[in-house]
Short mmCIF file of C-alpha atoms in Angstrom, two decimals:
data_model
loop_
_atom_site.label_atom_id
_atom_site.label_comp_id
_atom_site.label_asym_id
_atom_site.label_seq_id
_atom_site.Cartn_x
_atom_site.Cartn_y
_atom_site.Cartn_z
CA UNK A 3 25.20 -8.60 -40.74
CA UNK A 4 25.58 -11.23 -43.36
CA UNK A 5 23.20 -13.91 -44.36
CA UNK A 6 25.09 -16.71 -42.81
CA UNK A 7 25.23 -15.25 -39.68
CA UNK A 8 21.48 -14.95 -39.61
CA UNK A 9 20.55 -18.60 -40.91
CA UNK A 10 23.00 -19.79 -37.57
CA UNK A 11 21.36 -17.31 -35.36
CA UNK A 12 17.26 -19.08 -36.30
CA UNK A 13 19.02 -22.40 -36.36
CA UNK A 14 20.34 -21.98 -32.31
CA UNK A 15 16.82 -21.19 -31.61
CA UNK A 16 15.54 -19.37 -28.12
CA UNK A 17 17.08 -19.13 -25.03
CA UNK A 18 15.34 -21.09 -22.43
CA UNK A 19 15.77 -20.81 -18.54
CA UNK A 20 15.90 -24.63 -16.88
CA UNK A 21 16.66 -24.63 -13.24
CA UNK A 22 18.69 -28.46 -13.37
CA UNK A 23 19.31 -28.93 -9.62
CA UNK A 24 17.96 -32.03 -7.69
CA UNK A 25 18.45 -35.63 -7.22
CA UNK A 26 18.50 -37.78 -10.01
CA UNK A 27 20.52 -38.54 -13.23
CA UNK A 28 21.28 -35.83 -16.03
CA UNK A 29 18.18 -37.15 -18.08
CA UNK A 30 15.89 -36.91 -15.44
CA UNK A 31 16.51 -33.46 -13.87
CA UNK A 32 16.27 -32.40 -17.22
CA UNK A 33 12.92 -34.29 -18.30
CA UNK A 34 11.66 -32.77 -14.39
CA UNK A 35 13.03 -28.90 -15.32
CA UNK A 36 11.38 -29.38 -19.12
CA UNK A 37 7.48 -30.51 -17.49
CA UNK A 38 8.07 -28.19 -14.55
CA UNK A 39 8.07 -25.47 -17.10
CA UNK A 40 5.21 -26.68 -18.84
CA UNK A 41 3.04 -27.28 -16.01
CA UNK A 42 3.68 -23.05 -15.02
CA UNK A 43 3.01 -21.84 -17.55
CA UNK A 44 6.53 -20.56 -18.47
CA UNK A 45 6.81 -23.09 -21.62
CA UNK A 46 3.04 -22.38 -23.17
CA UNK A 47 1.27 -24.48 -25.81
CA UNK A 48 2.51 -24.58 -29.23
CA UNK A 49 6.24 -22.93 -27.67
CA UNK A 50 9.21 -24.00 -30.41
CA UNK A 51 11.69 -25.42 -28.59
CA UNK A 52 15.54 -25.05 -29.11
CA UNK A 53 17.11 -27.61 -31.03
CA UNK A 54 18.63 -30.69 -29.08
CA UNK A 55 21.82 -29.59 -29.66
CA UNK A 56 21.09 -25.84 -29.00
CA UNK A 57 20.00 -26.65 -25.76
CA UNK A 58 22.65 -29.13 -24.75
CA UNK A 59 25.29 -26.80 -25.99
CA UNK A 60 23.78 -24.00 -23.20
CA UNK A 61 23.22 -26.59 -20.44
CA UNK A 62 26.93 -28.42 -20.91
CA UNK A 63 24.84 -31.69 -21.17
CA UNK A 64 25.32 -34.51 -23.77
CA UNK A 65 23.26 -34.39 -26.91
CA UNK A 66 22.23 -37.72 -26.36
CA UNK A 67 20.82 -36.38 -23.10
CA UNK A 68 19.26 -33.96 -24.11
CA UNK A 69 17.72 -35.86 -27.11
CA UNK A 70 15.92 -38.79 -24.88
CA UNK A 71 14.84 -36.23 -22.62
CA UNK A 72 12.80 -34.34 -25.62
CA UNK A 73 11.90 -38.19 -26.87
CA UNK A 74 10.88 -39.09 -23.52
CA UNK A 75 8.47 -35.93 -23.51
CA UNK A 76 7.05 -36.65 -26.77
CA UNK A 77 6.40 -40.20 -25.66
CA UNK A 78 4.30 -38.64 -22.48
CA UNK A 79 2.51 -36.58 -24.54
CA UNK A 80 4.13 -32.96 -23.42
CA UNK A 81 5.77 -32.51 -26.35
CA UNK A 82 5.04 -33.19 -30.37
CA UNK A 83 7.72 -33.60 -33.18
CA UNK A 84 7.44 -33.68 -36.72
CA UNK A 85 9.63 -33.18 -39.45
CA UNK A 86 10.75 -30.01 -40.71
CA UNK A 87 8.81 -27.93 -37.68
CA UNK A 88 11.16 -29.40 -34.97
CA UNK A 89 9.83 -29.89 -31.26
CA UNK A 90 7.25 -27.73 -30.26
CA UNK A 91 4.98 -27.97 -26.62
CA UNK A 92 1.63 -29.93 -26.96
CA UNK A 93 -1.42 -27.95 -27.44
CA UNK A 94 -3.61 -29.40 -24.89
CA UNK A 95 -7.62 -29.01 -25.19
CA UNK A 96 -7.27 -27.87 -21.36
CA UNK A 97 -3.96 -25.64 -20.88
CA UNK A 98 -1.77 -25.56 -18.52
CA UNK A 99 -3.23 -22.28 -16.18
CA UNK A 100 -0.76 -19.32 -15.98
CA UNK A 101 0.68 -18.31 -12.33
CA UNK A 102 -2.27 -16.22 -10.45
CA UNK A 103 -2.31 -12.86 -10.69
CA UNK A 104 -4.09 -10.39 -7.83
CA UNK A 105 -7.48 -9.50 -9.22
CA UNK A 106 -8.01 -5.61 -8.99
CA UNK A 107 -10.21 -4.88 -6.05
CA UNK A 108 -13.76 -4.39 -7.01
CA UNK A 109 -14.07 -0.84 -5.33
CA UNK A 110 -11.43 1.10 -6.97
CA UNK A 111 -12.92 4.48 -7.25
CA UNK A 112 -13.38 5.80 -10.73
CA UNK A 113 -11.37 8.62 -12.21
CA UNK A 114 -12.74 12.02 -12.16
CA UNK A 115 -14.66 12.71 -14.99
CA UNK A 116 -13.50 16.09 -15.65
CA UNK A 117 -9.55 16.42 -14.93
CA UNK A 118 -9.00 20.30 -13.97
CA UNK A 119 -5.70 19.28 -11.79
CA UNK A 120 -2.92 21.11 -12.55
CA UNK A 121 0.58 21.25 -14.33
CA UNK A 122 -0.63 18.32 -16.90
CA UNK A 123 -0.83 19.52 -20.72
CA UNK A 124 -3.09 18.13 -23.01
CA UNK A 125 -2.36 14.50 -23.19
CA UNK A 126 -3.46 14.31 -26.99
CA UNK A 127 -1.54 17.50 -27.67
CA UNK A 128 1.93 15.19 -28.13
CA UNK A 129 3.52 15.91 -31.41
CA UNK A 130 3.74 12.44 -32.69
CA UNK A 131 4.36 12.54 -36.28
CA UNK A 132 7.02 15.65 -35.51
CA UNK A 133 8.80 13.17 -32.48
CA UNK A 134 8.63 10.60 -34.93
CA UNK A 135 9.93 12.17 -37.64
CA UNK A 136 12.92 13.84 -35.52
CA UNK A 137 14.21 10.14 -33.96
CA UNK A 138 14.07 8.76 -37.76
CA UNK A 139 16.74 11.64 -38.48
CA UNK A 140 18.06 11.53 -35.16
CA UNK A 141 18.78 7.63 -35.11
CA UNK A 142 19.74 7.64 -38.84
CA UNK A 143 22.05 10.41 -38.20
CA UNK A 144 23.79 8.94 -34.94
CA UNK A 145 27.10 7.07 -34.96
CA UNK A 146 27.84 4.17 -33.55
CA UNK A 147 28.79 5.47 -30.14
CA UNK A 148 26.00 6.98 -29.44
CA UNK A 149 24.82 3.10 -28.49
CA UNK A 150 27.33 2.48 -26.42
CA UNK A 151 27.43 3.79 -22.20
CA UNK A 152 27.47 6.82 -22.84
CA UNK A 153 28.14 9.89 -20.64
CA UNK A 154 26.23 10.49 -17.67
CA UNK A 155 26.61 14.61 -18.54
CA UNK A 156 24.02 13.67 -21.27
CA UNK A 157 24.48 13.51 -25.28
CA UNK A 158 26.33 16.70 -26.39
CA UNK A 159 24.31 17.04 -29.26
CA UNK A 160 21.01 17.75 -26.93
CA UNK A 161 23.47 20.06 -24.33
CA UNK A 162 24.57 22.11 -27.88
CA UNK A 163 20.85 22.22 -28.57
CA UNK A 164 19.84 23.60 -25.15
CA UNK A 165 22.74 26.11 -24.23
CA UNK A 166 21.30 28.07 -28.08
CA UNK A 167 17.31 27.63 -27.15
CA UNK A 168 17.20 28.19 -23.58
CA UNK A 169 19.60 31.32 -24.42
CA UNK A 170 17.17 32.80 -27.22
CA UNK A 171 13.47 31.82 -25.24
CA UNK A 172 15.15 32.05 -21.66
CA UNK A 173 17.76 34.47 -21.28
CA UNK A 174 20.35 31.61 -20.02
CA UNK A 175 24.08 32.61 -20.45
CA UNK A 176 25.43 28.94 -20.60
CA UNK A 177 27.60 26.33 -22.09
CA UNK A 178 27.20 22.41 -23.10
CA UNK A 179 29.92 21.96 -20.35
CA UNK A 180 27.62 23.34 -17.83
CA UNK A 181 24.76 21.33 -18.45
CA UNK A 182 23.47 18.11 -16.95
CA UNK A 183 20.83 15.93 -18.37
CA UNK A 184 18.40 14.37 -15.49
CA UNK A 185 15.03 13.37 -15.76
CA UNK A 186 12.71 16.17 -14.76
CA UNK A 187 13.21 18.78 -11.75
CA UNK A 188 12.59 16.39 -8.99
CA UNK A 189 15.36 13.90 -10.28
CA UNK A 190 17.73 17.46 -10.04
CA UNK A 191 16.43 18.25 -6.89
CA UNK A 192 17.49 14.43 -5.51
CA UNK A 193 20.88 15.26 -7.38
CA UNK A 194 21.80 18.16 -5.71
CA UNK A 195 20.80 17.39 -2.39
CA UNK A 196 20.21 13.86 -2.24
CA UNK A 197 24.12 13.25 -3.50
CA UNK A 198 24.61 15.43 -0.95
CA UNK A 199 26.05 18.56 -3.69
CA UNK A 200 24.02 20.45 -1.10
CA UNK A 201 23.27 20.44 2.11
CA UNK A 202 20.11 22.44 4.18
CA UNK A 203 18.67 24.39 5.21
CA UNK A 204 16.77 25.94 2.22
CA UNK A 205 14.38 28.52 1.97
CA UNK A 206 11.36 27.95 -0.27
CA UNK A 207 7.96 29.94 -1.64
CA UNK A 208 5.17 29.63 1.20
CA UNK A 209 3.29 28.02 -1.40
CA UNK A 210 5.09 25.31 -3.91
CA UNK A 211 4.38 21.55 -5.14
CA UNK A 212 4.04 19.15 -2.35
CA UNK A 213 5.72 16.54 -3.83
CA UNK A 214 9.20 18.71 -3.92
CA UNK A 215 9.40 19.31 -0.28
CA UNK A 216 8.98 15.40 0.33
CA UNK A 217 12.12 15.09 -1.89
CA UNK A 218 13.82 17.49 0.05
CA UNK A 219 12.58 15.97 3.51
CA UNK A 220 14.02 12.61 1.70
CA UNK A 221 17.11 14.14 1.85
CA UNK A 222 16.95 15.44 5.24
CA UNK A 223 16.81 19.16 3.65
CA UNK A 224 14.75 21.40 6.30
CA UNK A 225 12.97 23.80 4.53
CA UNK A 226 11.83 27.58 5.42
CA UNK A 227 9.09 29.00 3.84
CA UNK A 228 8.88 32.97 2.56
CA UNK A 229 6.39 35.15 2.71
CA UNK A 230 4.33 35.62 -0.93
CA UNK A 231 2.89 38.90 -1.67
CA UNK A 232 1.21 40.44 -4.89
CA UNK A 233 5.14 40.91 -6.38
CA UNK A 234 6.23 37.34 -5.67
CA UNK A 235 8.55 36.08 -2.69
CA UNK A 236 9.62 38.01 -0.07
CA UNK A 237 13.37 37.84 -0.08
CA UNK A 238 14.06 40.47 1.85
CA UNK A 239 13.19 37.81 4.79
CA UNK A 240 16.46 35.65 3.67
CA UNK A 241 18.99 38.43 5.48
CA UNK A 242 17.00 37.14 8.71
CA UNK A 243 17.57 33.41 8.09
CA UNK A 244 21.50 33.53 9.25
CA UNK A 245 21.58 29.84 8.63
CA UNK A 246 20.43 29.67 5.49
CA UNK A 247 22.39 29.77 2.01
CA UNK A 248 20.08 28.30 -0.73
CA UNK A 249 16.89 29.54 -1.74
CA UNK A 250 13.73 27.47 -4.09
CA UNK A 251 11.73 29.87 -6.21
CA UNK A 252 9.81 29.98 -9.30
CA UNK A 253 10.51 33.33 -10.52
CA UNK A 254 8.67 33.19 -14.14
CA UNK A 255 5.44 32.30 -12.64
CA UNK A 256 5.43 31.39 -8.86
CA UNK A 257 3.69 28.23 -8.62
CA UNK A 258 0.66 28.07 -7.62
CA UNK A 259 -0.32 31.53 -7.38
CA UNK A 260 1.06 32.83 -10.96
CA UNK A 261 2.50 36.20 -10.69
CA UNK A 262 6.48 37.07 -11.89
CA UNK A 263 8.76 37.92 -9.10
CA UNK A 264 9.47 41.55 -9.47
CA UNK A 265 12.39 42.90 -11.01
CA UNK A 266 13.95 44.59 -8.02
CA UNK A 267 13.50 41.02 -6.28
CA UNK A 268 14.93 39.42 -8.79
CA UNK A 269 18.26 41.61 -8.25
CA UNK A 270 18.01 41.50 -4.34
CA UNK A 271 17.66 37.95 -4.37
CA UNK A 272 21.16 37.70 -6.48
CA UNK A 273 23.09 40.20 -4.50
CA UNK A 274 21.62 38.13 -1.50
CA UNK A 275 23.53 34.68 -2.69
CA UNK A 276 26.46 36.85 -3.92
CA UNK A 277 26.96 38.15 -0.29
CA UNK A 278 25.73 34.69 1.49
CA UNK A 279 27.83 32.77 -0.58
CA UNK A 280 25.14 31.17 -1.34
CA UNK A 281 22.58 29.76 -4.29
CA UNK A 282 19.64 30.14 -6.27
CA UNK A 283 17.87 27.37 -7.38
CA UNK A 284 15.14 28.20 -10.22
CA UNK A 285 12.55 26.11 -11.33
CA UNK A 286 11.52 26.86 -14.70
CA UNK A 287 8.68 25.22 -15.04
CA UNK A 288 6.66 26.50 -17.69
CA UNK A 289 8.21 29.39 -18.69
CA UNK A 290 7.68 29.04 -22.68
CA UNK A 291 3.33 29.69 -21.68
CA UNK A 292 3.04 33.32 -21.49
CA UNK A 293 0.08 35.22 -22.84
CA UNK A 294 -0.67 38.60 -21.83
CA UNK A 295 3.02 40.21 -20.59
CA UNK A 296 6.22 39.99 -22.23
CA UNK A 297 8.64 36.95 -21.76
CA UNK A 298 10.07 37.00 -18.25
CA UNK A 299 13.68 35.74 -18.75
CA UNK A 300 15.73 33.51 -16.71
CA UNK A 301 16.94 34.96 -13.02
CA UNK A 302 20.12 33.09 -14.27
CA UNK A 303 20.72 35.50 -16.83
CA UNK A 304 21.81 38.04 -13.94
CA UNK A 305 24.51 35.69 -12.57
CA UNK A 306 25.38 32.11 -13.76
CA UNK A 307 27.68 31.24 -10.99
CA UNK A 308 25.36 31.95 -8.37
CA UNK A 309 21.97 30.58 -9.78
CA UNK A 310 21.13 26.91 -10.90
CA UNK A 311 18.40 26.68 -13.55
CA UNK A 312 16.42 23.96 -13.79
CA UNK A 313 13.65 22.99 -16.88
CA UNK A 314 12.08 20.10 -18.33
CA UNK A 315 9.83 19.49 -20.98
CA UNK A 316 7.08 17.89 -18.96
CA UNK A 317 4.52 20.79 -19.82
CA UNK A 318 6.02 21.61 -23.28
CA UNK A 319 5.50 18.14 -24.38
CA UNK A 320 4.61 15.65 -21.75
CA UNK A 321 5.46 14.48 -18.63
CA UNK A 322 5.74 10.90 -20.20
CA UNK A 323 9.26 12.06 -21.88
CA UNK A 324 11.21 11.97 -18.68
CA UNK A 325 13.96 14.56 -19.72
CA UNK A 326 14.92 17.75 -17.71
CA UNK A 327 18.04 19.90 -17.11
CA UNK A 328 20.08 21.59 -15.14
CA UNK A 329 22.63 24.64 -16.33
CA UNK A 330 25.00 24.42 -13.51
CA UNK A 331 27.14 26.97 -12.11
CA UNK A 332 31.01 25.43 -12.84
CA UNK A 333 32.06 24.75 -9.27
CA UNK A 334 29.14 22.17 -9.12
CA UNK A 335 29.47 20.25 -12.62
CA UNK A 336 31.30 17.58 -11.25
CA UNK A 337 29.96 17.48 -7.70
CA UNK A 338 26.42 16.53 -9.78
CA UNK A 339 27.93 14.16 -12.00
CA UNK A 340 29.63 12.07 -9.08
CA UNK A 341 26.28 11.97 -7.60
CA UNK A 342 24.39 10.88 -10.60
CA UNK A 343 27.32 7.95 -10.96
CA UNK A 344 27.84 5.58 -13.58
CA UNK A 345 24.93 4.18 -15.90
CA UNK A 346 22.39 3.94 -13.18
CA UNK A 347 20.26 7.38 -12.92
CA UNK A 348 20.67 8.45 -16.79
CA UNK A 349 18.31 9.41 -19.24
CA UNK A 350 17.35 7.24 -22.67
CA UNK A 351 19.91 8.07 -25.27
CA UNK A 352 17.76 7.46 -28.20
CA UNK A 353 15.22 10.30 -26.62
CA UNK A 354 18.15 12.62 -26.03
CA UNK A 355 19.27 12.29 -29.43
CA UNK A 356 15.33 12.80 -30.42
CA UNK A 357 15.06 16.09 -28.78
CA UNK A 358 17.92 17.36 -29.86
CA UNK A 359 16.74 16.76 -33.56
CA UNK A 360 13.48 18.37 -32.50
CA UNK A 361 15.44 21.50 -31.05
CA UNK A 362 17.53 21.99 -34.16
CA UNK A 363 14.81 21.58 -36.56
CA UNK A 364 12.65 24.17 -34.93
CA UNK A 365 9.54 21.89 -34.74
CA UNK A 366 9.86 22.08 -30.88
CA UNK A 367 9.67 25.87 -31.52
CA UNK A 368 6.34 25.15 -33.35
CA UNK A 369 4.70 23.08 -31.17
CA UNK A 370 5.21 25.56 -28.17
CA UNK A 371 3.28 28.32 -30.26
CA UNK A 372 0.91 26.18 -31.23
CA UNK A 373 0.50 25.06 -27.49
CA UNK A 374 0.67 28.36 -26.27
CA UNK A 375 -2.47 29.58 -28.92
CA UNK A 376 -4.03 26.70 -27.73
CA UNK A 377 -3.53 27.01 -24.02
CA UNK A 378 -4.30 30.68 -24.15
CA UNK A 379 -7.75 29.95 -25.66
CA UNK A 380 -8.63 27.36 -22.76
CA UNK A 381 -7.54 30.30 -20.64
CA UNK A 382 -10.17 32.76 -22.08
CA UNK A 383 -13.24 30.19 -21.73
CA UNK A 384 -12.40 30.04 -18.43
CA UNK A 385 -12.34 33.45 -17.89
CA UNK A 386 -14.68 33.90 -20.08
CA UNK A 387 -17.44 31.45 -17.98
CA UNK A 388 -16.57 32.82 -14.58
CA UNK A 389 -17.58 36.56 -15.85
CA UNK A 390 -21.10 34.75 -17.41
CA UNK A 391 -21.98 32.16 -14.03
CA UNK A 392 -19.77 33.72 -11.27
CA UNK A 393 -18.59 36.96 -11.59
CA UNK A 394 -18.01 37.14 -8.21
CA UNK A 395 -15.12 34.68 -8.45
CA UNK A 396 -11.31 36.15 -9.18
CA UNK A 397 -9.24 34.03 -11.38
CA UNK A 398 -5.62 34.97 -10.82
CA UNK A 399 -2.17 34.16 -11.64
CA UNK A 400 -3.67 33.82 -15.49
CA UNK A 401 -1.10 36.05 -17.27
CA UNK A 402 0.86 32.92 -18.00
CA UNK A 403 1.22 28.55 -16.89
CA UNK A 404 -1.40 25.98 -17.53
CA UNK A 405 -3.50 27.08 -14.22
CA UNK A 406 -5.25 29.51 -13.18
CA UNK A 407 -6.37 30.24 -9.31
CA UNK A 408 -10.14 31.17 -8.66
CA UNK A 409 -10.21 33.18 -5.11
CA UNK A 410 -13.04 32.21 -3.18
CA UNK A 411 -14.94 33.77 -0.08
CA UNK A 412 -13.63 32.91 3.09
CA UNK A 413 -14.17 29.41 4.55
CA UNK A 414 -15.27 27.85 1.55
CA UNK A 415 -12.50 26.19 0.38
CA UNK A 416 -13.22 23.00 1.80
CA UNK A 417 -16.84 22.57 0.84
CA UNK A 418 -16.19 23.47 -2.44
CA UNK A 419 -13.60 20.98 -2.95
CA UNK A 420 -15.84 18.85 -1.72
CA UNK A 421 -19.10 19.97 -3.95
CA UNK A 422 -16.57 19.42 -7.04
CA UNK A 423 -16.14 15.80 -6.53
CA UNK A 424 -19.95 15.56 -6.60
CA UNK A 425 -19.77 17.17 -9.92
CA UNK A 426 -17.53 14.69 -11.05
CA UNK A 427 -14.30 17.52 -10.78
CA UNK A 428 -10.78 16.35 -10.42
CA UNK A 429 -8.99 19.62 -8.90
CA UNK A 430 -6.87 20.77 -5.73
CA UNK A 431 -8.32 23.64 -3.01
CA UNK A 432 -5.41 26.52 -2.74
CA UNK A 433 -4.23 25.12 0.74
CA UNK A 434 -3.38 21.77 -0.63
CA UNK A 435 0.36 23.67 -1.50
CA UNK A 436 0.42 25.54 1.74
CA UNK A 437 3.90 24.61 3.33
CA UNK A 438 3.36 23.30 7.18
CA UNK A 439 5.22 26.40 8.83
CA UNK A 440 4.20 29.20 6.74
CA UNK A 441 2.76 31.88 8.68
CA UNK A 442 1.46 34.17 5.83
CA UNK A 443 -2.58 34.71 5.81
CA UNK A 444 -4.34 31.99 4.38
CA UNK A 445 -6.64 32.88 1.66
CA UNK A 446 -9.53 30.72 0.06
CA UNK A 447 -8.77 29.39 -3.24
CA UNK A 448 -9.27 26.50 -6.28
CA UNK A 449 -5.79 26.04 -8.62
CA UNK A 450 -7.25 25.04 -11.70
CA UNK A 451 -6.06 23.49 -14.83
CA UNK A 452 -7.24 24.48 -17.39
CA UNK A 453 -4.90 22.08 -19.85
CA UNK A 454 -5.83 18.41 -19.23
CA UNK A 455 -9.61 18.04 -20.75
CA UNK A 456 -9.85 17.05 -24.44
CA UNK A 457 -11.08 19.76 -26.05
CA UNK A 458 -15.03 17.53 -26.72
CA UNK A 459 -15.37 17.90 -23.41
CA UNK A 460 -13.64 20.92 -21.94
CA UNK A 461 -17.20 23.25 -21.79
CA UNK A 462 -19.07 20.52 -19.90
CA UNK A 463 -15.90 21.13 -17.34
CA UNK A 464 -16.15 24.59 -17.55
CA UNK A 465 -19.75 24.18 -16.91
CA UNK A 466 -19.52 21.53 -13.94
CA UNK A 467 -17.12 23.94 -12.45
CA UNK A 468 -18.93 27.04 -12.36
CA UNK A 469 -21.94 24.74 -10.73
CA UNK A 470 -19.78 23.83 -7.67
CA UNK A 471 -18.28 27.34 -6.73
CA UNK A 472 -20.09 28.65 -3.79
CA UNK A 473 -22.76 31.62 -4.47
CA UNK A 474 -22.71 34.94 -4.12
#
């Protein structure tokens, strides 16, 4: 960008929005527009205004025009000129008031004081001077196109970076072609079925996230729920469900209740889809947090064409970075990418190229084990305190995730949820993920994260909860 460029650019001055309709001559719907915008607040005190021939140039007015308008505003007193510092908006001892804005209603209820809801990792946890470090190189590194639209596949440089990390860490057999960039699992779950790529019924866990079935119900997806046991979900019951073709699980660590899907599951549930014609759709969702078993790999290891995998990095790094993925089976690459369209639904470029860096350098490797040391010592205090004020309490589901659920005698669930608000607890009782239809027993139970709290304050949680469980 050269120099002369530049001094033309200061000299145009700012762009500035006049709405020039109404009776009256040039000069005077212009002098109207130029106090209007004083008196809202939209031109404030001490505001440099475009040149007089800047601003007739944009409005396709005279210069003279636009010159006794400015003179005519200096003469009222809503504008000062001097030389060398052009015109500029009076500063007024009493200022023009901005446009009203809502006041927040006086009884908003206060945060929890202790945040033990799950599936949110330590906010302060972010690697900042690592993500800062990797867009520097990443930005530095990028061409030219990378700034331009785009493709709404996602940058290949974070789809090259995925297919080799999710295949060492996860197990997934997959290619750059066969990935999809979205923003988290939710924004794949509207992709898929939303764009109508799929269509209902679908079977899901007895217990899962809310949040997901109201994106499915968005999409007019009915969903069926599956019986959960001590080895996961009971496929088995999908042979009796003649209608349905898709199944929702979270094989690594079924969420909420935490345990793997067992291996013989894991192959029925393939042959299942294989036979069905049908699809697997697993959520990944914090897969890299595993503390006392050995990795569970990817169910989409066992057959890429007949499961879609689905991550994001909203545990390994924050939910705040809106980027997930999807490694597609090949039939339904371009089925997704029609739905996502063009330029709308896409993720930032200049994060994609970010993580990427991240990826390659193996910093995003670092944080994870750092996270997971981390994590797994929260874990153990919790543990830990349950044993010392209420060994009677279970924790389960702790072998891996960033929760943990405490099983609780029967028919407490709700007055316990209720005695932890009085102890200042932000958490969720067990039933809070029960899916409407399921039939399955329904046991008494907290889901607990253990992630959230800053580490200052995470024993005064730990001690809070132990005070509202119920006794023995």
């Amino acid at each position: 960008m050269s120099d002369s460029w530049v001094n033309s650019a200061e000299r145009i001055g700012s762009d500035l929005l006049l709405d020039l309709a109404g009776p009256g001559s040039r000069r005077a719907v212009l002098i109207r527009a130029l106090r209007d915008a004083v008196r809202d607040g939209r031109l404030a005190p001490g505001t440099r205004l475009p040149p007089y021939r800047s601003l007739a140039a944009d409005l396709g007015l005279a210069r003279n025009t636009v010159a006794d308008a400015y003179a005519e505003l200096v003469a009222e007193g809503w504008f000062t000129a001097r030389q060398g510092s052009g015109t500029q908006v009076a500063r007024r001892t009493a200022p023009v008031a901005p446009a009203r804005v809502p006041k927040t209603p006086p009884h908003r209820p206060a945060g929890p004081a202790h945040d033990l809801r799950q599936g949110k990792p330590t906010p302060g946890s972010f690697p900042r001077t690592a993500w800062l470090g990797a867009a520097r190189r990443a930005l530095h590194a990028a061409s030219d196109e990378a700034f331009g639209p785009g493709d709404p596949q996602g940058r290949i440089e974070l789809r090259r970076a995925l297919t080799d990390y999710l295949a060492r860490s996860r197990g997934v057999r997959t290619t750059p072609e066969r990935i999809v960039i979205c923003s988290g699992f939710a924004h794949g779950l509207r992709l898929l079925f939303g764009g109508g790529v799929l269509r209902g019924p679908l079977a899901v866990e007895s217990y899962g996230l809310g949040f997901h079935r109201s994106v499915l119900e968005a999409a007019s997806v009915r969903t069926v729920p599956l019986t959960l046991d001590e080895h996961g979900a009971r496929v088995d019951e999908l042979t009796g469900l003649p209608g349905v073709r898709g199944v929702l699980l979270t094989p690594a660590h079924q969420f909420p209740t935490g345990g793997p899907l067992h291996p013989e599951r894991r192959s029925a549930v393939v042959d299942w889809a294989r036979g069905r014609g049908g699809l697997v759709l697993e959520d990944d969702y914090d897969g890299e947090f595993r503390y006392d078993r050995e990795p569970v790999g990817a169910v989409q290891g066992l057959d890429p064409e007949r499961v879609v995998y689905a991550g994001s990095v909203s545990k390994s790094l924050s939910p705040a970075v809106r980027l997930g993925w999807m490694a597609l089976p090949h039939h339904l690459v371009e089925p997704v990418l029609a739905a996502k369209g063009e330029r709308e639904a896409w993720a930032s470029v200049p994060d994609q190229l970010t993580l990427a860096e991240l990826i390659d350098s193996g910093h995003y490797d670092r944080h994870v084990r750092r996270m997971r040391q981390r994590y797994r010592g929260r874990r153990d205090q919790l543990v830990a305190a349950l044993a010392a004020h209420a060994p009677h309490i279970t924790p389960t589901g702790i072998a891996a995730g960033l929760h943990a659920v405490l099983r609780l005698p029967p028919g407490t669930e709700q007055s316990t949820v209720k005695a932890a608000v009085w102890q200042g607890l932000g958490l969720d009782g067990l039933g809070a993920f029960r899916h409407p239809a399921a039939t399955t027993p329904v046991p008494d139970g907290l889901v607990v994260g253990y992630a959230s709290p800053p580490d200052h304050a995470f024993t005064a949680a730990l001690e809070a909860l132990c005070r509202a469980l119920p006794p023995a």
